[in-house]
Short mmCIF file of C-alpha atoms in Angstrom, two decimals:
data_model
loop_
_atom_site.label_atom_id
_atom_site.label_comp_id
_atom_site.label_asym_id
_atom_site.label_seq_id
_atom_site.Cartn_x
_atom_site.Cartn_y
_atom_site.Cartn_z
CA MET A 60 -37.19 -52.45 -42.07
CA SER A 61 -35.12 -49.25 -42.32
CA ARG A 62 -36.48 -46.03 -40.93
CA PRO A 63 -37.90 -43.58 -43.45
CA ASP A 64 -35.65 -40.69 -44.48
CA LEU A 65 -36.45 -37.11 -43.56
CA TYR A 66 -35.85 -34.15 -45.83
CA PHE A 67 -33.29 -32.21 -43.79
CA ALA A 68 -31.63 -31.55 -40.44
CA LEU A 69 -30.75 -28.06 -39.26
CA ILE A 70 -27.44 -28.08 -37.39
CA HIS A 71 -26.60 -25.30 -34.93
CA ALA A 72 -26.43 -26.49 -31.30
CA ARG A 73 -23.64 -24.22 -30.11
CA GLN A 74 -25.33 -22.85 -26.98
CA SER A 75 -26.69 -24.27 -23.73
CA PHE A 76 -30.01 -22.49 -24.32
CA PRO A 77 -32.22 -22.17 -27.42
CA ASN A 78 -31.55 -19.32 -29.84
CA GLU A 79 -34.91 -17.80 -30.74
CA TRP A 80 -33.75 -16.60 -34.16
CA VAL A 81 -32.43 -20.03 -35.08
CA GLY A 82 -35.73 -21.51 -33.96
CA ARG A 83 -37.73 -19.09 -36.08
CA PHE A 84 -35.53 -19.68 -39.10
CA TYR A 85 -35.92 -23.46 -38.72
CA ARG A 86 -39.72 -23.31 -38.40
CA ARG A 87 -40.02 -21.09 -41.45
CA LEU A 88 -37.70 -23.32 -43.50
CA ASP A 89 -39.57 -26.45 -42.36
CA GLU A 90 -42.88 -24.93 -43.47
CA GLU A 91 -41.49 -24.06 -46.90
CA VAL A 92 -40.00 -27.53 -47.38
CA ARG A 93 -43.25 -29.24 -46.36
CA SER A 94 -45.22 -27.07 -48.79
CA ARG A 95 -42.97 -28.24 -51.66
CA ALA A 96 -42.43 -31.87 -50.65
CA THR A 97 -43.92 -34.72 -52.68
CA PRO A 98 -44.91 -37.88 -50.75
CA LEU A 99 -42.46 -40.58 -51.85
CA PRO A 100 -41.94 -44.16 -50.64
CA GLY A 101 -39.27 -44.21 -47.94
CA LEU A 102 -39.10 -40.43 -47.67
CA ARG A 103 -41.08 -38.87 -44.85
CA THR A 104 -41.92 -35.18 -45.01
CA GLY A 105 -40.24 -33.64 -42.02
CA SER A 106 -36.98 -32.49 -40.48
CA ILE A 107 -34.91 -32.42 -37.30
CA HIS A 108 -33.51 -29.55 -35.26
CA TYR A 109 -31.85 -29.78 -31.86
CA ALA A 110 -32.34 -26.45 -30.11
CA THR A 111 -29.36 -26.82 -27.78
CA GLU A 112 -26.02 -28.59 -27.67
CA ARG A 113 -27.25 -30.63 -24.70
CA GLU A 114 -30.17 -31.97 -26.75
CA ALA A 115 -27.84 -32.88 -29.61
CA GLN A 116 -25.46 -34.70 -27.26
CA ALA A 117 -28.32 -36.58 -25.62
CA ALA A 118 -29.56 -37.74 -29.02
CA SER A 119 -26.12 -38.70 -30.34
CA GLY A 120 -26.18 -42.02 -28.47
CA GLU A 121 -29.38 -43.07 -30.24
CA ARG A 122 -29.62 -43.63 -33.95
CA GLY A 123 -32.24 -41.22 -35.19
CA PRO A 124 -33.95 -41.09 -38.58
CA ASP A 125 -31.68 -40.62 -41.60
CA VAL A 126 -31.89 -37.30 -43.41
CA ARG A 127 -31.18 -36.39 -47.03
CA VAL A 128 -29.74 -32.87 -46.53
CA LEU A 129 -27.74 -31.32 -43.69
CA VAL A 130 -28.19 -27.57 -43.23
CA PRO A 131 -25.51 -26.33 -40.82
CA LEU A 132 -25.56 -22.70 -39.73
CA TYR A 133 -21.95 -21.62 -40.18
CA THR A 134 -20.69 -19.31 -37.45
CA ARG A 135 -17.19 -18.57 -36.19
CA GLU A 136 -17.66 -20.91 -33.25
CA PHE A 137 -19.21 -23.69 -35.33
CA LEU A 138 -16.40 -23.74 -37.89
CA HIS A 139 -13.66 -23.43 -35.28
CA ASP A 140 -15.08 -26.05 -32.92
CA PRO A 141 -17.76 -28.05 -34.79
CA PRO A 142 -20.02 -30.57 -33.06
CA THR A 143 -18.23 -33.91 -32.99
CA ASP A 144 -20.81 -35.65 -35.16
CA PHE A 145 -20.57 -32.98 -37.84
CA ALA A 146 -16.78 -32.52 -37.99
CA PRO A 147 -16.22 -35.16 -40.75
CA TYR A 148 -18.56 -33.29 -43.12
CA LEU A 149 -16.43 -30.12 -42.98
CA ASN A 150 -13.66 -31.83 -44.93
CA ARG A 151 -15.76 -33.49 -47.61
CA ARG A 152 -14.10 -33.23 -51.02
CA SER A 153 -15.19 -36.19 -53.14
CA ASP A 154 -18.18 -38.51 -53.63
CA VAL A 155 -20.56 -35.57 -53.46
CA THR A 156 -23.46 -37.82 -54.35
CA ASP A 157 -23.14 -39.63 -51.03
CA LEU A 158 -25.99 -38.80 -48.68
CA PRO A 159 -26.53 -36.65 -46.85
CA PHE A 160 -25.91 -33.58 -48.96
CA VAL A 161 -24.54 -30.58 -47.08
CA HIS A 162 -25.91 -27.11 -47.73
CA PRO A 163 -24.69 -24.56 -45.15
CA VAL A 164 -26.11 -21.14 -44.36
CA MET A 165 -23.80 -18.27 -43.43
CA TRP A 166 -25.31 -17.37 -40.08
CA ASP A 167 -22.80 -14.56 -39.65
CA VAL A 168 -20.33 -13.04 -42.12
CA TYR A 169 -17.28 -15.03 -41.04
CA ILE A 170 -15.36 -16.97 -43.70
CA PRO A 171 -13.03 -19.59 -42.19
CA PRO A 172 -9.24 -19.53 -42.46
CA ARG A 173 -9.30 -23.02 -43.99
CA GLU A 174 -11.34 -24.44 -46.82
CA VAL A 175 -14.37 -26.34 -45.60
CA CYS A 176 -17.33 -27.96 -47.27
CA GLY A 177 -20.04 -25.76 -48.69
CA ILE A 178 -18.79 -22.21 -48.25
CA ALA A 179 -19.42 -21.28 -51.89
CA GLN A 180 -22.86 -22.92 -51.83
CA ALA A 181 -23.75 -21.08 -48.63
CA VAL A 182 -22.69 -17.71 -50.05
CA SER A 183 -24.58 -18.39 -53.29
CA LEU A 184 -27.89 -18.23 -51.40
CA GLY A 185 -27.43 -14.47 -51.32
CA ASN A 186 -26.28 -13.80 -54.87
CA ALA A 187 -29.27 -11.50 -55.27
CA VAL A 188 -29.36 -10.32 -51.64
CA ARG A 189 -26.43 -8.13 -50.73
CA GLU A 190 -27.56 -7.88 -47.10
CA TYR A 191 -27.03 -11.63 -46.70
CA ARG A 192 -23.45 -11.46 -48.00
CA ASP A 193 -22.66 -8.34 -45.96
CA CYS A 194 -24.40 -9.19 -42.68
CA GLY A 195 -25.23 -12.89 -42.57
CA MET A 196 -28.53 -14.66 -42.04
CA ALA A 197 -28.77 -13.86 -38.32
CA THR A 198 -29.06 -10.14 -39.06
CA ILE A 199 -31.71 -10.71 -41.71
CA CYS A 200 -33.76 -12.84 -39.30
CA ARG A 201 -33.59 -10.20 -36.55
CA HIS A 202 -34.74 -7.17 -38.55
CA ASN A 203 -38.25 -6.75 -39.91
CA ALA A 204 -36.90 -4.49 -42.66
CA TYR A 205 -35.41 -7.58 -44.32
CA SER A 206 -38.64 -9.59 -44.45
CA SER A 207 -38.63 -9.85 -48.25
CA GLU A 208 -34.95 -10.86 -48.30
CA LEU A 209 -35.64 -13.48 -45.63
CA ARG A 210 -38.50 -14.92 -47.65
CA GLN A 211 -36.39 -14.98 -50.82
CA ILE A 212 -33.50 -16.88 -49.21
CA VAL A 213 -35.71 -19.33 -47.31
CA GLU A 214 -37.67 -20.14 -50.45
CA LEU A 215 -34.49 -20.71 -52.47
CA LEU A 216 -33.01 -22.92 -49.78
CA ALA A 217 -36.27 -24.90 -49.47
CA ASP A 218 -36.27 -25.46 -53.25
CA ARG A 219 -32.73 -26.79 -53.09
CA ILE A 220 -33.47 -29.07 -50.14
CA VAL A 221 -36.52 -30.62 -51.79
CA ARG A 222 -34.74 -31.10 -55.11
CA ALA A 223 -31.78 -32.80 -53.44
CA ALA A 224 -33.92 -34.93 -51.12
CA GLU A 225 -36.25 -36.20 -53.84
CA HIS A 226 -33.54 -36.81 -56.46
CA PRO A 227 -30.56 -38.19 -54.50
CA GLY A 228 -29.03 -39.74 -57.62
CA HIS A 229 -28.48 -36.33 -59.25
CA VAL A 230 -25.83 -33.93 -58.04
CA PRO A 231 -27.63 -30.66 -57.21
CA GLU A 232 -26.39 -27.61 -59.08
CA TRP A 233 -25.52 -25.91 -55.80
CA MET A 234 -23.02 -28.70 -55.10
CA LEU A 235 -21.10 -27.70 -58.21
CA VAL A 236 -20.50 -24.07 -57.22
CA ALA A 237 -16.73 -23.77 -57.01
CA SER A 238 -15.73 -20.14 -56.68
CA HIS A 239 -16.37 -17.41 -54.13
CA PRO A 240 -18.04 -14.25 -55.41
CA VAL A 241 -16.12 -10.99 -55.54
CA GLY A 242 -16.29 -9.17 -52.23
CA THR A 243 -16.18 -12.24 -49.98
CA PRO A 244 -14.62 -11.17 -46.65
CA LEU A 245 -11.02 -12.15 -46.06
CA PRO A 246 -10.35 -15.00 -43.65
CA GLU A 247 -9.65 -14.21 -40.01
CA ALA A 248 -6.26 -15.33 -38.71
CA ARG A 249 -6.03 -17.73 -35.82
CA PHE A 250 -5.09 -16.29 -32.42
CA PHE A 251 -2.82 -18.47 -30.31
CA ILE A 252 -2.95 -18.61 -26.53
CA SER A 253 0.30 -20.29 -25.49
CA VAL A 254 0.38 -21.51 -21.91
CA ALA A 255 3.40 -22.13 -19.68
CA ARG A 256 1.66 -23.56 -16.62
CA PRO A 257 3.25 -24.32 -13.25
CA PRO A 258 4.84 -27.82 -13.21
CA GLY A 259 2.23 -30.39 -12.26
CA SER A 260 -0.81 -28.19 -12.94
CA ASP A 261 -3.56 -28.95 -15.43
CA THR A 262 -5.73 -26.87 -17.74
CA GLU A 263 -7.79 -25.75 -14.72
CA TRP A 264 -4.87 -23.60 -13.58
CA THR A 265 -6.58 -21.12 -11.22
CA PRO A 266 -4.04 -19.08 -9.24
CA PHE A 267 -6.44 -16.32 -8.19
CA ASP A 268 -8.60 -17.73 -5.40
CA PRO A 269 -11.55 -17.68 -5.07
CA ASP A 270 -11.91 -17.14 -8.84
CA ARG A 271 -13.82 -20.08 -10.31
CA LEU A 272 -12.62 -19.76 -13.90
CA SER A 273 -9.13 -20.80 -14.91
CA VAL A 274 -6.84 -18.15 -16.39
CA ILE A 275 -6.88 -20.10 -19.66
CA GLU A 276 -10.66 -19.92 -19.89
CA ARG A 277 -10.62 -16.23 -19.04
CA ALA A 278 -8.11 -15.61 -21.84
CA VAL A 279 -10.25 -17.61 -24.29
CA GLN A 280 -13.33 -15.59 -23.36
CA ALA A 281 -11.43 -12.32 -23.79
CA ALA A 282 -10.27 -13.34 -27.27
CA ARG A 283 -13.79 -14.32 -28.30
CA ARG A 284 -15.19 -11.00 -27.08
CA LEU A 285 -12.81 -9.37 -29.54
CA ALA A 286 -14.18 -11.58 -32.37
CA LEU A 287 -11.01 -13.70 -32.55
CA LEU A 288 -10.65 -17.47 -32.86
CA PRO A 289 -8.48 -18.59 -29.94
CA GLU A 290 -6.44 -21.78 -30.08
CA VAL A 291 -4.85 -22.92 -26.82
CA ILE A 292 -1.45 -24.58 -27.13
CA ASP A 293 1.08 -25.81 -24.60
CA ALA A 294 4.20 -23.65 -24.66
CA PHE A 295 6.29 -26.75 -23.98
CA ASP A 296 5.00 -28.68 -26.99
CA GLY A 297 8.11 -27.96 -29.04
CA PRO A 298 9.02 -26.86 -32.56
CA ALA A 299 5.69 -27.57 -34.26
CA ALA A 300 3.70 -25.16 -32.09
CA ASP A 301 6.56 -22.64 -32.15
CA HIS A 302 6.67 -22.67 -35.96
CA GLU A 303 2.92 -22.04 -36.26
CA THR A 304 2.87 -19.11 -33.85
CA ARG A 305 5.54 -17.25 -35.79
CA ASP A 306 2.99 -16.34 -38.48
CA SER A 307 0.07 -15.55 -36.16
CA ALA A 308 -0.82 -13.15 -33.39
CA GLY A 309 -0.97 -14.54 -29.88
CA ILE A 310 -0.26 -14.21 -26.19
CA LEU A 311 1.80 -16.26 -23.75
CA LEU A 312 0.36 -16.92 -20.29
CA LEU A 313 3.43 -17.49 -18.14
CA ALA A 314 3.61 -18.86 -14.60
CA PRO A 315 6.69 -17.61 -12.69
CA GLU A 316 6.99 -21.09 -11.19
CA THR A 317 8.32 -22.26 -14.54
CA LEU A 318 11.39 -20.09 -14.01
CA ALA A 319 11.82 -21.33 -10.45
CA ASP A 320 11.78 -24.97 -11.52
CA ALA A 321 15.11 -26.42 -12.69
CA THR A 322 13.45 -28.58 -15.35
CA THR A 323 11.36 -25.93 -17.08
CA ARG A 324 13.62 -22.88 -16.50
CA PRO A 325 15.92 -23.39 -19.53
CA ILE A 326 12.93 -23.99 -21.81
CA VAL A 327 11.16 -20.84 -20.64
CA GLU A 328 14.28 -18.71 -20.83
CA LYS A 329 14.85 -19.83 -24.42
CA LEU A 330 11.18 -19.21 -25.25
CA LEU A 331 11.22 -15.67 -23.85
CA LYS A 332 14.44 -14.78 -25.64
CA ARG A 333 13.00 -15.74 -29.01
CA LEU A 334 9.32 -14.82 -28.75
CA PRO A 335 7.31 -14.83 -31.98
CA GLN A 336 7.07 -11.35 -33.43
CA TRP A 337 3.40 -10.78 -32.67
CA THR A 338 3.19 -12.45 -29.26
CA THR A 339 2.64 -10.51 -26.04
CA VAL A 340 3.25 -11.94 -22.56
CA VAL A 341 1.10 -11.97 -19.43
CA VAL A 342 3.07 -13.03 -16.36
CA VAL A 343 0.52 -14.57 -14.00
CA ALA A 344 2.41 -13.47 -10.90
CA GLY A 345 -0.11 -13.68 -8.09
CA ARG A 346 0.84 -12.47 -4.60
CA ASP A 347 3.19 -15.29 -3.57
CA GLN A 348 6.31 -13.54 -2.23
CA HIS A 349 8.44 -16.55 -3.15
CA LEU A 350 7.69 -15.88 -6.83
CA ARG A 351 8.67 -12.22 -6.89
CA GLU A 352 12.17 -12.93 -8.19
CA PRO A 353 11.17 -15.37 -11.00
CA ALA A 354 8.34 -13.01 -11.99
CA ALA A 355 10.79 -10.13 -12.27
CA ARG A 356 13.12 -12.36 -14.29
CA ALA A 357 10.27 -13.18 -16.69
CA MET A 358 9.47 -9.48 -17.14
CA GLN A 359 13.12 -8.75 -17.81
CA LEU A 360 13.49 -11.48 -20.43
CA ALA A 361 10.24 -10.62 -22.23
CA GLY A 362 10.94 -6.89 -22.26
CA SER A 363 8.30 -4.46 -23.48
CA SER A 364 5.99 -7.25 -24.65
CA ALA A 365 5.24 -8.31 -21.05
CA GLN A 366 2.68 -7.27 -18.45
CA ALA A 367 2.18 -8.75 -14.98
CA ALA A 368 -1.08 -9.64 -13.23
CA ARG A 369 -1.31 -10.23 -9.47
CA THR A 370 -5.10 -10.41 -8.92
CA ALA A 371 -8.09 -11.71 -10.84
CA PRO A 372 -9.39 -8.22 -11.79
CA GLU A 373 -5.90 -7.18 -12.84
CA PHE A 374 -5.54 -10.32 -14.94
CA ALA A 375 -8.89 -9.73 -16.67
CA ARG A 376 -7.83 -6.22 -17.64
CA THR A 377 -4.26 -7.17 -18.53
CA VAL A 378 -5.11 -10.17 -20.71
CA GLU A 379 -7.59 -8.14 -22.77
CA GLU A 380 -5.01 -5.38 -23.26
CA ALA A 381 -2.37 -7.96 -24.26
CA ILE A 382 -4.70 -9.57 -26.80
CA GLN A 383 -5.60 -6.21 -28.33
CA ARG A 384 -1.94 -5.20 -28.55
CA ALA A 385 -0.87 -8.50 -30.15
CA ARG A 386 -3.64 -8.34 -32.72
CA ARG A 387 -2.98 -4.67 -33.49
CA ASN A 388 0.74 -5.31 -33.96
CA PHE A 389 -0.04 -8.26 -36.22
CA LEU A 390 -2.38 -6.25 -38.44
CA ARG A 391 0.12 -3.41 -38.72
CA GLY A 392 3.18 -5.50 -39.39
CA HIS A 393 2.13 -8.69 -41.20
CA PRO A 394 3.28 -8.68 -44.85
CA SER A 395 -0.01 -10.11 -46.14
#
């Protein structure tokens, strides 16, 4: 006997600890759905929400109850790096009557740089609530002044969930919304973090002992603090990565060892001589005296786009400055 379906699942699970506003939103939505639900054979009134990513991962190995509607909370992080189990739903284009339906909520105001499932439907929740379109659902949940707007959106979403769950053979009207309303924010460009690591090192490249975080992770965190979407790429990957970076802002994290090594030296020299227009360079020099000459060579080849970092605090400051400069130059000079 198959397990009974549930009405919906709320998908967030981007943190290692529960988000109280997500939890409150879920409980309120669950109450509204239950108040509207009609007992039907094979459809059990209820829902699922995993409060943390760890809980979601622990449950992924076990087949849980099926649900009729997925309600993902779209954030920058979610759309850029979705949970593995949800990733296939982002690219849904056809067979919209296949269960489960997907009805996202714009948790913040970010619109992704690529077309993904449900953006128009998510935005349509706030057609009559400008605060939702301008600020996102997280802001509305946090401020008591938006209590009536919160109730209005939750009630509309609950209506849609119940209608879709109880009539799975009919395409809900919110699945047919095709266009974005006027005033939708423009998409944010990707921000590339190209990495030329020392030969033989891995992604945990940590030249500043006793620093526990790799320089790559520190650069990623710095980009996220500036509300950017970092994508880490290997500087030695070849033409494909090089072609993409020429129309995006980014930084290059460069190890001087790559200029001291006979195998990687010609690649790095060529890379530095033809840097993408909006890429700045951080030479991760460290204090090794043997690397002074290749570090100076890297600074010479990169010119004014380069800065050097010899300690962990200096790297933290330098990488943030380099990211800001690359992004500023991109916004000033990009033809779009």
